[in-house]
Coordinates of C-alpha atoms in Angstrom, one line a residue:
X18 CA -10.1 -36.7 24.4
X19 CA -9.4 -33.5 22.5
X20 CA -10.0 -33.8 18.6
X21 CA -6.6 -32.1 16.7
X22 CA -7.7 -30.2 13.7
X23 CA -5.3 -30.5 10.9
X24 CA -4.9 -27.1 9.4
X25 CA -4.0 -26.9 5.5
X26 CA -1.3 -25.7 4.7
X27 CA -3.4 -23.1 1.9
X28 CA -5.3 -21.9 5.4
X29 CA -2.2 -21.1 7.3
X30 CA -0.7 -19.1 4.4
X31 CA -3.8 -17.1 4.4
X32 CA -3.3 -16.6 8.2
X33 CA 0.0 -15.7 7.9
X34 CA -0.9 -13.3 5.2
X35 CA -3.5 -11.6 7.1
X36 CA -1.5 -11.4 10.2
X37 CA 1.6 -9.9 8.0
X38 CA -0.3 -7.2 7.1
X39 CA -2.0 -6.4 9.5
X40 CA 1.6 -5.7 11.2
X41 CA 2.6 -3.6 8.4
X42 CA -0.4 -1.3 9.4
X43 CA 0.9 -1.3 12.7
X44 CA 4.3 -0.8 12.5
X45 CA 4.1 2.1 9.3
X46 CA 1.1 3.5 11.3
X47 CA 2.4 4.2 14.5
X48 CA 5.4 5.4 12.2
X49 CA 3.3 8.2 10.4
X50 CA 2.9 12.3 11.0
X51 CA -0.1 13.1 13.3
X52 CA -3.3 13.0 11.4
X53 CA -2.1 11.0 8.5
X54 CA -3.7 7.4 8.2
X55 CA -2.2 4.1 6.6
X56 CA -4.5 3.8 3.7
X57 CA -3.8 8.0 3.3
X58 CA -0.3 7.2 3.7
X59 CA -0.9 4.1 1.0
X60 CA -2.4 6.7 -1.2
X61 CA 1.0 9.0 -1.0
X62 CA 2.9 5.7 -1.2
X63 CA 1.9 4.9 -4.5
X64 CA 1.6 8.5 -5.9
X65 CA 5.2 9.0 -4.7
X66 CA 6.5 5.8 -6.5
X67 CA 4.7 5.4 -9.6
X68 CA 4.4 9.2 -11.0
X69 CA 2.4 11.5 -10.8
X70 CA -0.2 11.0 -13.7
X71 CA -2.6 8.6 -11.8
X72 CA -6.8 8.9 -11.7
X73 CA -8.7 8.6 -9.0
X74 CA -9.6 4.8 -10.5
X75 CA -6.0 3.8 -11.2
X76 CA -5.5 4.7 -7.9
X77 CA -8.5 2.7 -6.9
X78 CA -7.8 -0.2 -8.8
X79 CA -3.9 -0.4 -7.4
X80 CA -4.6 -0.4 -4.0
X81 CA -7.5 -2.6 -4.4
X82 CA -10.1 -0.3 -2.5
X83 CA -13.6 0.4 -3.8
X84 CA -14.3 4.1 -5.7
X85 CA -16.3 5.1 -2.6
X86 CA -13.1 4.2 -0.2
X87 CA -10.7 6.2 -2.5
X88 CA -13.0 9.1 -2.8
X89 CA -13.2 9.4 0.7
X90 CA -9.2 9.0 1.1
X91 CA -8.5 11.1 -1.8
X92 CA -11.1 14.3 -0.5
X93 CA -9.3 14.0 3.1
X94 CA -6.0 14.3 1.8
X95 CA -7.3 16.8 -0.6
X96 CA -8.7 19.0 2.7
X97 CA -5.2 18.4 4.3
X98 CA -3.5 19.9 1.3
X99 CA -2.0 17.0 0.7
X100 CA -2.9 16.4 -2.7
X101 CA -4.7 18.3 -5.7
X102 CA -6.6 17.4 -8.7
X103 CA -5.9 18.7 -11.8
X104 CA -7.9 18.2 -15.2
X105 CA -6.3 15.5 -17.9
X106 CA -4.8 16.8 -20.6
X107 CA -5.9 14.8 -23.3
X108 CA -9.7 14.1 -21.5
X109 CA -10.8 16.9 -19.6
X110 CA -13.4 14.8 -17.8
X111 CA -11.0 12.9 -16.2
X112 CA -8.7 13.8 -13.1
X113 CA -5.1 13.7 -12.2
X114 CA -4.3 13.2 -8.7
X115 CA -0.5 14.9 -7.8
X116 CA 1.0 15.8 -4.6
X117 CA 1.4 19.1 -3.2
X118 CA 4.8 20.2 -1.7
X119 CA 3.1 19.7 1.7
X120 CA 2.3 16.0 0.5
X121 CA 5.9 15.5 -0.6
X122 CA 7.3 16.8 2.8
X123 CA 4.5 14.0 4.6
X124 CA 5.6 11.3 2.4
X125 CA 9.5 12.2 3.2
X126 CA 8.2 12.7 6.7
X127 CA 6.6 9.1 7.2
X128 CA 9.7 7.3 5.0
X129 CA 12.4 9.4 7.5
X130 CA 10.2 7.8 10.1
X131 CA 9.7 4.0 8.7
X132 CA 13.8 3.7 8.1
X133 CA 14.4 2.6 10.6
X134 CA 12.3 -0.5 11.2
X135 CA 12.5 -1.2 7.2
X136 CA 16.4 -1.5 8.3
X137 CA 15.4 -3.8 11.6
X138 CA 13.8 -6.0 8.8
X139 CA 16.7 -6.0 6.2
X140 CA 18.7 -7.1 9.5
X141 CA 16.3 -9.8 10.3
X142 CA 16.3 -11.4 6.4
X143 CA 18.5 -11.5 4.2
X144 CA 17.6 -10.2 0.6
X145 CA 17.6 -13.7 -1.2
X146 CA 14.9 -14.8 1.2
X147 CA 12.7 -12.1 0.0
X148 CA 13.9 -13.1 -3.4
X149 CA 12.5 -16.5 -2.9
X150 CA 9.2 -15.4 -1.4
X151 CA 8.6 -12.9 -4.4
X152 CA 7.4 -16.0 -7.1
X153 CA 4.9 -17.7 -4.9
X154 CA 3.5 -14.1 -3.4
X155 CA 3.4 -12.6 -6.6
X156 CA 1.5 -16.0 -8.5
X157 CA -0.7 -15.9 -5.7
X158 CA -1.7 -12.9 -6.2
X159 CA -2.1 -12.8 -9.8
X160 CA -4.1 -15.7 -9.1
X161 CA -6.5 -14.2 -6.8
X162 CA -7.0 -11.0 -8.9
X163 CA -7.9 -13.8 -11.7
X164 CA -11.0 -15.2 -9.3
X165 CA -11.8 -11.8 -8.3

């Protein structure tokens, strides 16, 4: 007789978490210019949307990769012209990461390209059920930065 395991319902939100983003990378990678990865392309992402006046650790920090993983994405996208460093202002020992017109024409490159599933998925949902998601997502993952 076969033994049924009863999954918790904390375990298969996990699962489905995991398996959510790992079709995100999917779909946006196979969506982006030649040569440019996701987690580059995450890098651009977030430099695009929040301003230009990020370090490399705010940078870091936001996208939840280690200082060795963003120094490596940040010097390849730096060797693709993609982005440059500039000295801080107010603390010269600190670095400012900003895109380059080339970066700004990859980041309007990959969004021209990821339209059109990002509309497949507004088709799919409606906007209140992301609404409802947003409050358990986001208190989850206040939560887990909290154990981190």
């Amino acid at each position: 007789m076969a033994v049924t395991v009863e999954e918790h319902p904390e375990v298969q939100v996990f699962d489905e978490i995991s398996m959510i983003e790992h079709g995100v990378r999917t779909v946006i990678g196979g969506c982006l210019p030649v040569g440019l990865s996701y987690p580059q392309f995450e890098v651009l992402n977030l430099i695009a949307r929040r301003g230009e006046d990020l370090t490399p650790a705010r940078i870091a920090a936001a996208l939840q990769m280690t200082p060795g993983a963003i120094t490596n994405t940040l010097q390849r996208l730096e060797a693709m012209r993609l982005i440059v460093f500039e000295p801080c202002g107010a603390d010269r020992r600190k670095k400012r990461v900003r895109l380059t017109p080339k970066g700004r024409e990859a980041y309007n490159r990959s969004m021209v390209a990821i339209r059109p599933k990002m509309e497949k998925l507004r088709e799919a949902f409606t906007q209140k059920e992301f609404r409802e998601a947003l409050p358990f997502l986001r208190a989850l993952r206040i939560w887990m930065t909290e154990q981190g």
